[in-house]
Amino acid sequence: MKSDPAQNEEIAGRLAALSHPARLAILNHLSRFEGCGCGDVVDSLPLAQSTVSQHLKVLLEAGLITHERRMPRSTYRLNREALRSVSRELNSMIDECCAANCCTSKHD
Amino acid sequence: MKSDPAQNEEIAGRLAALSHPARLAILNHLSRFEGCGCGDVVDSLPLAQSTVSQHLKVLLEAGLITHERRMPRSTYRLNREALRSVSRELNSMIDECCAANCCTSKHD
DNA sequence: TGATTTCATCGTAGATCGACGATATACGAT
DNA sequence: ATCGTATATCGTCGATCTACGATGAAATCA
């Protein structure tokens, strides 16, 4: 129930990976076209190939997607388990915040 | 069910407010000590007063906390409704991603 | 072999973030 | 009126983010 700095850091990191519209759009695209390559994603967004590749890297490093580098076409897939896990973590953190019947009101 | 760019932008914005360990710690603190002022938060974190004030502003602008500017001590409170709403939004977005039985696999 | 396709990475420029100290503001108390 | 406390805002600096074009590597195709 304590606010663990390390845990905050971890959750914040995962949320950071999610906090960019392009990355959300990429996740959305991957959810509809399982196993598509970088180029497919590029076609679905108004961004340069290198930019999309960067965003994919961010998502990959956050563990939210997986990567199969089978040239020439590499495939990206959602890591649904990880996504659900982030969602659950945020949920429980917020639940704790909301449930906490603030034992002590410091001033009032 | 479409990936709406505007909606992505909005969710991403809220998540961005949450994606910093100090801000999570602040929310946590506020959940335990309802209605405390900036100084109280400062005492609970290894950050300068101006920095904490900044973070509070970010949370405020994201609508995740409320502010009652009753000088000399202003009070910040969690906006539990907004927090739950963010959590729910992320949840449903991820649910959609996970549920989507990717109709078409572009290549395989 | 050489050309093409697909993708990752590098280098870079501009924008934004995160932190701080210093300063300004608002108010209560003396 | 002045002082002290609590807080917000400003200015700044370094670090990180976001975007791009250019380049490099890997595999397939001609």
Tab-separated table of N, CA, C and O in Angstrom, chain B:
chain	number	residue	atom	x	y	z
B	1	MET	N	-15.245	1.711	-33.741
B	1	MET	CA	-14.200	0.696	-33.785
B	1	MET	C	-12.995	1.168	-34.597
B	1	MET	O	-11.935	0.594	-34.559
B	2	LYS	N	-13.190	2.283	-35.309
B	2	LYS	CA	-12.067	2.836	-36.048
B	2	LYS	C	-11.078	3.482	-35.086
B	2	LYS	O	-11.448	3.932	-34.018
B	3	SER	N	-9.855	3.528	-35.507
B	3	SER	CA	-8.862	4.232	-34.719
B	3	SER	C	-9.010	5.719	-34.988
B	3	SER	O	-8.556	6.230	-36.000
B	4	ASP	N	-9.673	6.400	-34.081
B	4	ASP	CA	-9.941	7.819	-34.266
B	4	ASP	C	-8.748	8.637	-33.779
B	4	ASP	O	-8.426	8.631	-32.601
B	5	PRO	N	-8.091	9.336	-34.685
B	5	PRO	CA	-6.900	10.105	-34.316
B	5	PRO	C	-7.164	11.074	-33.170
B	5	PRO	O	-6.351	11.200	-32.258
B	6	ALA	N	-8.297	11.741	-33.204
B	6	ALA	CA	-8.593	12.707	-32.149
B	6	ALA	C	-8.711	12.018	-30.800
B	6	ALA	O	-8.237	12.524	-29.780
B	7	GLN	N	-9.343	10.872	-30.815
B	7	GLN	CA	-9.508	10.137	-29.559
B	7	GLN	C	-8.160	9.634	-29.058
B	7	GLN	O	-7.872	9.696	-27.865
B	8	ASN	N	-7.353	9.155	-29.979
B	8	ASN	CA	-6.008	8.721	-29.587
B	8	ASN	C	-5.251	9.868	-28.936
B	8	ASN	O	-4.588	9.679	-27.915
B	9	GLU	N	-5.378	11.001	-29.536
B	9	GLU	CA	-4.695	12.189	-29.010
B	9	GLU	C	-5.135	12.458	-27.577
B	9	GLU	O	-4.312	12.740	-26.697
B	10	GLU	N	-6.417	12.356	-27.353
B	10	GLU	CA	-6.944	12.678	-26.030
B	10	GLU	C	-6.464	11.677	-24.980
B	10	GLU	O	-5.975	12.059	-23.921
B	11	ILE	N	-6.600	10.413	-25.306
B	11	ILE	CA	-6.149	9.399	-24.357
B	11	ILE	C	-4.661	9.523	-24.110
B	11	ILE	O	-4.199	9.465	-22.968
B	12	ALA	N	-3.917	9.722	-25.182
B	12	ALA	CA	-2.465	9.848	-25.037
B	12	ALA	C	-2.128	11.007	-24.110
B	12	ALA	O	-1.222	10.914	-23.278
B	13	GLY	N	-2.863	12.086	-24.240
B	13	GLY	CA	-2.620	13.237	-23.394
B	13	GLY	C	-2.806	12.925	-21.923
B	13	GLY	O	-1.977	13.280	-21.079
B	14	ARG	N	-3.863	12.227	-21.631
B	14	ARG	CA	-4.114	11.883	-20.225
B	14	ARG	C	-3.068	10.918	-19.699
B	14	ARG	O	-2.619	11.020	-18.559
B	15	LEU	N	-2.712	9.978	-20.524
B	15	LEU	CA	-1.688	9.019	-20.094
B	15	LEU	C	-0.360	9.728	-19.877
B	15	LEU	O	0.388	9.386	-18.961
B	16	ALA	N	-0.089	10.736	-20.696
B	16	ALA	CA	1.165	11.470	-20.538
B	16	ALA	C	1.223	12.109	-19.157
B	16	ALA	O	2.280	12.141	-18.519
B	17	ALA	N	0.091	12.603	-18.704
B	17	ALA	CA	0.073	13.214	-17.368
B	17	ALA	C	0.400	12.182	-16.298
B	17	ALA	O	0.970	12.510	-15.257
B	18	LEU	N	0.050	10.953	-16.574
B	18	LEU	CA	0.299	9.889	-15.589
B	18	LEU	C	1.682	9.273	-15.727
B	18	LEU	O	2.121	8.536	-14.850
B	19	SER	N	2.359	9.578	-16.810
B	19	SER	CA	3.575	8.815	-17.080
B	19	SER	C	4.825	9.489	-16.535
B	19	SER	O	5.823	9.631	-17.230
B	20	HIS	N	4.755	9.862	-15.302
B	20	HIS	CA	5.956	10.363	-14.630
B	20	HIS	C	5.901	9.909	-13.175
B	20	HIS	O	4.905	10.134	-12.490
B	21	PRO	N	6.971	9.262	-12.729
B	21	PRO	CA	6.959	8.693	-11.384
B	21	PRO	C	6.595	9.713	-10.306
B	21	PRO	O	5.866	9.379	-9.364
B	22	ALA	N	7.098	10.934	-10.445
B	22	ALA	CA	6.790	11.941	-9.426
B	22	ALA	C	5.292	12.225	-9.386
B	22	ALA	O	4.712	12.382	-8.307
B	23	ARG	N	4.686	12.230	-10.540
B	23	ARG	CA	3.253	12.537	-10.558
B	23	ARG	C	2.442	11.387	-10.000
B	23	ARG	O	1.432	11.590	-9.313
B	24	LEU	N	2.887	10.176	-10.244
B	24	LEU	CA	2.194	9.041	-9.632
B	24	LEU	C	2.339	9.118	-8.117
B	24	LEU	O	1.391	8.866	-7.372
B	25	ALA	N	3.537	9.484	-7.677
B	25	ALA	CA	3.751	9.590	-6.236
B	25	ALA	C	2.854	10.671	-5.638
B	25	ALA	O	2.319	10.513	-4.540
B	26	ILE	N	2.691	11.742	-6.389
B	26	ILE	CA	1.828	12.817	-5.906
B	26	ILE	C	0.394	12.328	-5.772
B	26	ILE	O	-0.276	12.575	-4.760
B	27	LEU	N	-0.080	11.628	-6.777
B	27	LEU	CA	-1.439	11.101	-6.712
B	27	LEU	C	-1.585	10.187	-5.505
B	27	LEU	O	-2.575	10.236	-4.770
B	28	ASN	N	-0.579	9.367	-5.315
B	28	ASN	CA	-0.597	8.451	-4.187
B	28	ASN	C	-0.656	9.201	-2.866
B	28	ASN	O	-1.418	8.835	-1.959
B	29	HIS	N	0.125	10.225	-2.788
B	29	HIS	CA	0.140	11.017	-1.565
B	29	HIS	C	-1.224	11.656	-1.323
B	29	HIS	O	-1.768	11.625	-0.215
B	30	LEU	N	-1.779	12.218	-2.387
B	30	LEU	CA	-3.083	12.871	-2.265
B	30	LEU	C	-4.167	11.874	-1.870
B	30	LEU	O	-5.140	12.241	-1.230
B	31	SER	N	-3.953	10.627	-2.271
B	31	SER	CA	-4.977	9.640	-1.934
B	31	SER	C	-4.948	9.327	-0.448
B	31	SER	O	-5.930	8.887	0.121
B	32	ARG	N	-3.788	9.546	0.155
B	32	ARG	CA	-3.693	9.238	1.581
B	32	ARG	C	-3.957	10.439	2.464
B	32	ARG	O	-4.418	10.315	3.588
B	33	PHE	N	-3.620	11.598	1.958
B	33	PHE	CA	-3.844	12.806	2.742
B	33	PHE	C	-4.691	13.762	1.930
B	33	PHE	O	-4.181	14.643	1.252
B	34	GLU	N	-5.937	13.527	2.002
B	34	GLU	CA	-6.863	14.329	1.212
B	34	GLU	C	-6.717	15.804	1.565
B	34	GLU	O	-6.595	16.173	2.717
B	35	GLY	N	-6.734	16.598	0.528
B	35	GLY	CA	-6.740	18.032	0.725
B	35	GLY	C	-5.477	18.582	1.336
B	35	GLY	O	-5.530	19.358	2.283
B	36	CYS	N	-4.343	18.189	0.834
B	36	CYS	CA	-3.139	18.807	1.351
B	36	CYS	C	-2.608	19.831	0.356
B	36	CYS	O	-3.004	19.868	-0.806
B	37	GLY	N	-1.737	20.652	0.848
B	37	GLY	CA	-1.223	21.731	0.031
B	37	GLY	C	0.073	21.355	-0.640
B	37	GLY	O	0.601	20.255	-0.436
B	38	CYS	N	0.563	22.255	-1.405
B	38	CYS	CA	1.798	22.021	-2.144
B	38	CYS	C	2.943	21.645	-1.204
B	38	CYS	O	3.684	20.699	-1.457
B	39	GLY	N	3.048	22.356	-0.119
B	39	GLY	CA	4.135	22.121	0.834
B	39	GLY	C	4.133	20.704	1.389
B	39	GLY	O	5.196	20.086	1.550
B	40	ASP	N	2.950	20.194	1.665
B	40	ASP	CA	2.860	18.827	2.177
B	40	ASP	C	3.425	17.847	1.166
B	40	ASP	O	4.149	16.920	1.506
B	41	VAL	N	3.076	18.075	-0.092
B	41	VAL	CA	3.573	17.197	-1.140
B	41	VAL	C	5.092	17.331	-1.254
B	41	VAL	O	5.804	16.346	-1.385
B	42	VAL	N	5.550	18.548	-1.175
B	42	VAL	CA	6.994	18.786	-1.257
B	42	VAL	C	7.728	17.995	-0.178
B	42	VAL	O	8.760	17.367	-0.441
B	43	ASP	N	7.159	18.007	1.034
B	43	ASP	CA	7.811	17.299	2.138
B	43	ASP	C	7.896	15.800	1.890
B	43	ASP	O	8.752	15.123	2.456
B	44	SER	N	7.015	15.298	1.051
B	44	SER	CA	6.978	13.854	0.851
B	44	SER	C	7.813	13.423	-0.353
B	44	SER	O	7.866	12.239	-0.677
B	45	LEU	N	8.443	14.369	-1.006
B	45	LEU	CA	9.197	14.038	-2.206
B	45	LEU	C	10.559	14.722	-2.187
B	45	LEU	O	10.714	15.784	-1.596
B	46	PRO	N	11.528	14.128	-2.869
B	46	PRO	CA	12.860	14.733	-2.917
B	46	PRO	C	12.971	15.737	-4.061
B	46	PRO	O	13.891	15.677	-4.854
B	47	LEU	N	12.019	16.651	-4.120
B	47	LEU	CA	12.008	17.604	-5.222
B	47	LEU	C	11.796	19.013	-4.694
B	47	LEU	O	11.213	19.206	-3.628
B	48	ALA	N	12.263	19.972	-5.453
B	48	ALA	CA	12.097	21.361	-5.056
B	48	ALA	C	10.640	21.779	-5.140
B	48	ALA	O	9.849	21.175	-5.876
B	49	GLN	N	10.322	22.812	-4.405
B	49	GLN	CA	8.936	23.274	-4.365
B	49	GLN	C	8.437	23.677	-5.752
B	49	GLN	O	7.312	23.362	-6.136
B	50	SER	N	9.284	24.343	-6.496
B	50	SER	CA	8.844	24.790	-7.818
B	50	SER	C	8.571	23.608	-8.733
B	50	SER	O	7.635	23.627	-9.529
B	51	THR	N	9.368	22.585	-8.590
B	51	THR	CA	9.169	21.397	-9.420
B	51	THR	C	7.847	20.721	-9.084
B	51	THR	O	7.081	20.352	-9.981
B	52	VAL	N	7.579	20.587	-7.794
B	52	VAL	CA	6.324	19.969	-7.385
B	52	VAL	C	5.143	20.792	-7.881
B	52	VAL	O	4.150	20.246	-8.378
B	53	SER	N	5.284	22.086	-7.787
B	53	SER	CA	4.214	22.955	-8.254
B	53	SER	C	3.941	22.728	-9.742
B	53	SER	O	2.793	22.707	-10.182
B	54	GLN	N	5.004	22.547	-10.491
B	54	GLN	CA	4.861	22.244	-11.917
B	54	GLN	C	4.066	20.967	-12.138
B	54	GLN	O	3.156	20.895	-12.953
B	55	HIS	N	4.478	19.934	-11.411
B	55	HIS	CA	3.806	18.644	-11.583
B	55	HIS	C	2.335	18.747	-11.201
B	55	HIS	O	1.474	18.162	-11.857
B	56	LEU	N	2.077	19.484	-10.138
B	56	LEU	CA	0.680	19.680	-9.743
B	56	LEU	C	-0.095	20.370	-10.860
B	56	LEU	O	-1.248	20.030	-11.132
B	57	LYS	N	0.572	21.289	-11.501
B	57	LYS	CA	-0.085	22.004	-12.598
B	57	LYS	C	-0.418	21.060	-13.749
B	57	LYS	O	-1.495	21.128	-14.344
B	58	VAL	N	0.523	20.191	-14.043
B	58	VAL	CA	0.278	19.221	-15.118
B	58	VAL	C	-0.925	18.341	-14.778
B	58	VAL	O	-1.811	18.125	-15.610
B	59	LEU	N	-0.940	17.850	-13.557
B	59	LEU	CA	-2.053	16.998	-13.139
B	59	LEU	C	-3.371	17.772	-13.166
B	59	LEU	O	-4.419	17.236	-13.545
B	60	LEU	N	-3.270	19.029	-12.772
B	60	LEU	CA	-4.462	19.875	-12.762
B	60	LEU	C	-4.989	20.080	-14.171
B	60	LEU	O	-6.181	19.927	-14.436
B	61	GLU	N	-4.079	20.374	-15.090
B	61	GLU	CA	-4.493	20.631	-16.466
B	61	GLU	C	-5.040	19.378	-17.137
B	61	GLU	O	-5.847	19.456	-18.061
B	62	ALA	N	-4.590	18.242	-16.658
B	62	ALA	CA	-5.136	16.991	-17.200
B	62	ALA	C	-6.462	16.655	-16.522
B	62	ALA	O	-7.108	15.674	-16.871
B	63	GLY	N	-6.830	17.455	-15.549
B	63	GLY	CA	-8.107	17.240	-14.874
B	63	GLY	C	-8.087	16.124	-13.846
B	63	GLY	O	-9.130	15.690	-13.364
B	64	LEU	N	-6.898	15.664	-13.492
B	64	LEU	CA	-6.827	14.515	-12.590
B	64	LEU	C	-6.886	14.924	-11.129
B	64	LEU	O	-7.120	14.081	-10.258
B	65	ILE	N	-6.652	16.178	-10.854
B	65	ILE	CA	-6.806	16.677	-9.487
B	65	ILE	C	-7.565	18.000	-9.550
B	65	ILE	O	-7.729	18.577	-10.628
B	66	THR	N	-8.019	18.439	-8.394
B	66	THR	CA	-8.695	19.736	-8.339
B	66	THR	C	-7.916	20.666	-7.429
B	66	THR	O	-7.083	20.215	-6.632
B	67	HIS	N	-8.206	21.909	-7.558
B	67	HIS	CA	-7.428	22.926	-6.872
B	67	HIS	C	-8.366	23.948	-6.264
B	67	HIS	O	-9.228	24.471	-6.943
B	68	GLU	N	-8.159	24.186	-4.972
B	68	GLU	CA	-8.946	25.215	-4.321
B	68	GLU	C	-7.945	26.241	-3.825
B	68	GLU	O	-7.204	25.975	-2.886
B	69	ARG	N	-7.954	27.356	-4.450
B	69	ARG	CA	-6.915	28.330	-4.147
B	69	ARG	C	-7.364	29.248	-3.016
B	69	ARG	O	-7.727	30.391	-3.232
B	70	ARG	N	-7.349	28.709	-1.833
B	70	ARG	CA	-7.748	29.513	-0.690
B	70	ARG	C	-6.471	29.852	0.072
B	70	ARG	O	-5.964	29.061	0.859
B	71	MET	N	-5.933	30.993	-0.214
B	71	MET	CA	-4.654	31.383	0.376
B	71	MET	C	-4.784	31.539	1.893
B	71	MET	O	-5.851	31.867	2.371
B	72	PRO	N	-3.696	31.384	2.588
B	72	PRO	CA	-2.368	31.114	2.064
B	72	PRO	C	-2.163	29.647	1.696
B	72	PRO	O	-1.242	29.343	0.986
B	73	ARG	N	-2.973	28.769	2.214
B	73	ARG	CA	-2.764	27.364	1.902
B	73	ARG	C	-3.782	26.907	0.875
B	73	ARG	O	-4.978	26.841	1.165
B	74	SER	N	-3.312	26.578	-0.305
B	74	SER	CA	-4.253	26.060	-1.291
B	74	SER	C	-4.342	24.555	-1.117
B	74	SER	O	-3.415	23.922	-0.621
B	75	THR	N	-5.443	24.001	-1.519
B	75	THR	CA	-5.645	22.566	-1.329
B	75	THR	C	-5.834	21.852	-2.650
B	75	THR	O	-6.552	22.321	-3.524
B	76	TYR	N	-5.167	20.731	-2.720
B	76	TYR	CA	-5.304	19.858	-3.884
B	76	TYR	C	-6.019	18.590	-3.469
B	76	TYR	O	-5.779	18.062	-2.385
B	77	ARG	N	-6.870	18.139	-4.331
B	77	ARG	CA	-7.578	16.890	-4.078
B	77	ARG	C	-7.576	16.033	-5.329
B	77	ARG	O	-7.557	16.560	-6.437
B	78	LEU	N	-7.660	14.755	-5.113
B	78	LEU	CA	-7.816	13.852	-6.246
B	78	LEU	C	-9.152	14.105	-6.914
B	78	LEU	O	-10.149	14.367	-6.237
B	79	ASN	N	-9.173	14.006	-8.213
B	79	ASN	CA	-10.439	13.930	-8.925
B	79	ASN	C	-10.664	12.461	-9.240
B	79	ASN	O	-10.296	11.967	-10.311
B	80	ARG	N	-11.236	11.777	-8.286
B	80	ARG	CA	-11.341	10.314	-8.414
B	80	ARG	C	-12.152	9.916	-9.637
B	80	ARG	O	-11.868	8.903	-10.278
B	81	GLU	N	-13.149	10.710	-9.918
B	81	GLU	CA	-13.980	10.401	-11.078
B	81	GLU	C	-13.130	10.383	-12.356
B	81	GLU	O	-13.207	9.468	-13.163
B	82	ALA	N	-12.290	11.413	-12.488
B	82	ALA	CA	-11.451	11.511	-13.684
B	82	ALA	C	-10.446	10.369	-13.736
B	82	ALA	O	-10.181	9.808	-14.799
B	83	LEU	N	-9.914	10.024	-12.576
B	83	LEU	CA	-8.946	8.933	-12.541
B	83	LEU	C	-9.593	7.636	-13.004
B	83	LEU	O	-9.046	6.906	-13.822
B	84	ARG	N	-10.755	7.380	-12.454
B	84	ARG	CA	-11.454	6.164	-12.858
B	84	ARG	C	-11.756	6.201	-14.343
B	84	ARG	O	-11.695	5.171	-15.026
B	85	SER	N	-12.079	7.357	-14.827
B	85	SER	CA	-12.408	7.486	-16.236
B	85	SER	C	-11.206	7.171	-17.135
B	85	SER	O	-11.326	6.470	-18.143
B	86	VAL	N	-10.047	7.670	-16.745
B	86	VAL	CA	-8.837	7.362	-17.522
B	86	VAL	C	-8.613	5.865	-17.534
B	86	VAL	O	-8.362	5.252	-18.574
B	87	SER	N	-8.711	5.293	-16.344
B	87	SER	CA	-8.506	3.859	-16.224
B	87	SER	C	-9.464	3.097	-17.122
B	87	SER	O	-9.077	2.160	-17.820
B	88	ARG	N	-10.707	3.530	-17.104
B	88	ARG	CA	-11.716	2.848	-17.913
B	88	ARG	C	-11.411	3.009	-19.401
B	88	ARG	O	-11.532	2.065	-20.178
B	89	GLU	N	-11.005	4.212	-19.779
B	89	GLU	CA	-10.715	4.454	-21.191
B	89	GLU	C	-9.582	3.573	-21.696
B	89	GLU	O	-9.674	2.969	-22.753
B	90	LEU	N	-8.523	3.519	-20.903
B	90	LEU	CA	-7.399	2.683	-21.313
B	90	LEU	C	-7.840	1.228	-21.403
B	90	LEU	O	-7.528	0.518	-22.359
B	91	ASN	N	-8.597	0.840	-20.396
B	91	ASN	CA	-9.115	-0.512	-20.379
B	91	ASN	C	-9.865	-0.859	-21.646
B	91	ASN	O	-9.607	-1.881	-22.272
B	92	SER	N	-10.774	0.005	-22.028
B	92	SER	CA	-11.627	-0.366	-23.146
B	92	SER	C	-10.838	-0.301	-24.449
B	92	SER	O	-11.061	-1.094	-25.363
B	93	MET	N	-9.875	0.637	-24.483
B	93	MET	CA	-9.054	0.679	-25.693
B	93	MET	C	-8.242	-0.611	-25.825
B	93	MET	O	-8.150	-1.195	-26.915
B	94	ILE	N	-7.686	-1.047	-24.724
B	94	ILE	CA	-6.881	-2.265	-24.770
B	94	ILE	C	-7.758	-3.492	-24.978
B	94	ILE	O	-7.390	-4.432	-25.698
B	95	ASP	N	-8.921	-3.472	-24.380
B	95	ASP	CA	-9.856	-4.574	-24.609
B	95	ASP	C	-10.153	-4.710	-26.092
B	95	ASP	O	-10.156	-5.810	-26.635
B	96	GLU	N	-10.397	-3.580	-26.718
B	96	GLU	CA	-10.690	-3.615	-28.151
B	96	GLU	C	-9.529	-4.212	-28.927
B	96	GLU	O	-9.718	-5.037	-29.804
B	97	CYS	N	-8.343	-3.769	-28.554
B	97	CYS	CA	-7.154	-4.293	-29.228
B	97	CYS	C	-7.039	-5.793	-29.043
B	97	CYS	O	-6.756	-6.537	-29.986
B	98	CYS	N	-7.278	-6.219	-27.823
B	98	CYS	CA	-7.086	-7.630	-27.514
B	98	CYS	C	-8.194	-8.484	-28.092
B	98	CYS	O	-7.969	-9.621	-28.503
B	99	ALA	N	-9.385	-7.914	-28.113
B	99	ALA	CA	-10.529	-8.689	-28.598
B	99	ALA	C	-10.465	-8.847	-30.107
B	99	ALA	O	-10.711	-9.919	-30.643
B	100	ALA	N	-10.084	-7.762	-30.774
B	100	ALA	CA	-10.065	-7.751	-32.229
B	100	ALA	C	-9.478	-9.044	-32.759
B	100	ALA	O	-8.288	-9.284	-32.657
B	101	ASN	N	-10.323	-9.850	-33.335
B	101	ASN	CA	-9.794	-11.092	-33.869
B	101	ASN	C	-9.329	-10.856	-35.275
B	101	ASN	O	-9.872	-11.363	-36.242
B	102	CYS	N	-8.292	-10.063	-35.306
B	102	CYS	CA	-7.676	-9.582	-36.515
B	102	CYS	C	-8.218	-10.268	-37.744
B	102	CYS	O	-7.711	-11.290	-38.204
B	103	CYS	N	-9.263	-9.651	-38.278
B	103	CYS	CA	-9.996	-10.157	-39.412
B	103	CYS	C	-9.051	-10.641	-40.506
B	103	CYS	O	-9.103	-11.766	-40.960
B	104	THR	N	-8.158	-9.738	-40.891
B	104	THR	CA	-7.308	-10.027	-42.036
B	104	THR	C	-5.847	-10.018	-41.640
B	104	THR	O	-5.363	-9.038	-41.115
B	105	SER	N	-5.216	-11.069	-41.930
B	105	SER	CA	-3.775	-11.054	-41.787
B	105	SER	C	-3.216	-10.663	-43.138
B	105	SER	O	-3.427	-11.362	-44.134
B	106	LYS	N	-2.557	-9.557	-43.170
B	106	LYS	CA	-2.142	-9.001	-44.457
B	106	LYS	C	-1.195	-9.925	-45.211
B	106	LYS	O	-1.230	-10.040	-46.415
B	107	HIS	N	-0.316	-10.503	-44.444
B	107	HIS	CA	0.642	-11.417	-45.062
B	107	HIS	C	0.814	-12.610	-44.148
B	107	HIS	O	0.957	-12.443	-42.965
B	108	ASP	N	0.837	-13.767	-44.714
B	108	ASP	CA	1.336	-14.932	-43.970
B	108	ASP	C	1.342	-16.201	-44.786
B	108	ASP	O	1.853	-16.345	-45.808
